[in-house]
């Protein structure tokens, strides 16, 4: 029997940087594995202790310090990633305002705290693998925005890692779930409820390709919120206590919550929690479930929205996969089963699935795994130039590929015999400020203005190749252009520059877009109104005619002034003033057509 060829490739770590727990993995001998620390645990608590003398401890060591020095132990720092001061109210240690308006805890940025966790995971990997690890794939919630993703990448760099890819957690979990189902065609929902965030993603898996159909979530919804609610339930004056007492009570609430996943009741114990008072209170699973109802309901709202976005019903799904430590709660599992009409799939380890999926993606990128196609995203929006020099986006940035999107366009001038399709990439409102990927002509039968129909579809395959199809609806004739790799292979610095410029010039860009759109509408509306008044002015009263003429003058004045918002308002006024006139014109045309037929 011949041995299969040994897969070799670059070492890239897969890291789940979680709110409560984190994990690291790598592909060894062709198999994705999670790596255990010196104590034999594959899970590292996302906790960091900062000593007064500058020393640092991470993980279980840090948690053990929480009893004696709760004010020096930072947990759930993921909730602060990419945030500005004032956006997050409650936290385990006091939040300070940085000079740049960002957040500081114990004098450090959230990225610096996260970097300590990542540095620990890097150390675990190097200890187990016996060689340096310098590159990583790191997961984030699907609903993390660009700022939060960028902050995660910076944390990795501070830890001495080159972050090859930022991957959405539900996608990673689906990869772990689908590793042994690569030849099947299935549609799954991944319900990911962790310590600080929630995501529901609907994914389709076929022939080793994983495609995200829809994602909904909340980056401020997780087990931490239930811990606080339980602590308040047990201690009515929780908000009046100092930070140290609150930390101890919330930590005890977390312990009780976890225990109630296995038992019907548990005692909440807090000896001398404020220096003098002690508390022992029996908490039942029913008590916890009552507190959890609104919390669970928020996740179910996201589930319904994601299903609607994906055009999917629960009966269309092959499985509902649960990941995240908070899915151990029986009430969560029951609610998911009721909403989706099926028992959830518990085959994935709730704390390890995301890290395993990240490891699989890392293996694909490093060349140590070749069984599946890696999901990618479009780093910048893709679209075409439309009349007036506007950028019309068909595929927004960060859309998971493979994907496709299309729209119908029409001729801007009478007798026009072709349409130029200019394919653009970028985030600016005006076509001239974006990058041109390609340009081609689409011929069609000459027709009156607005009568020709050309459908344009963008399709990006799993290899990052953009195919643009333009179809003349009248003749069914297709024009197809292939743009290889330009859609996804964009230098990081160029992407950051483009996104940065889109923010820097956002107000100017939007003002120009508003003016251009209103100008196009005005130039179409004014001649039509003047012609209609000349030919059928008897259909309107003197009062209505006066209002239409006044509104038309206002449009002309706003056009001459070149101000976007006044022009937009003037066009809307003229549009509204002519509504009854337009209806009368339509009715007259119908009566004339009927008379001719008779």
XYZ file of C-alpha atoms in Angstrom, residues 62 87 91 102 171 185 233 266 299 323 397 408 412 472 497 578:
16
model
C -4.340 35.967 35.825
C -19.103 53.875 23.739
C -16.283 47.093 32.347
C -9.656 56.110 22.572
C -17.216 31.050 8.853
C -24.290 20.224 -0.698
C -30.558 39.809 40.772
C -26.657 26.520 42.888
C -30.366 36.645 19.588
C -20.742 27.317 18.994
C -16.536 45.782 0.227
C -30.567 46.626 -14.808
C -29.449 57.852 -21.190
C -28.933 43.245 -24.093
C -5.446 54.542 1.691
C -46.605 67.952 -10.440
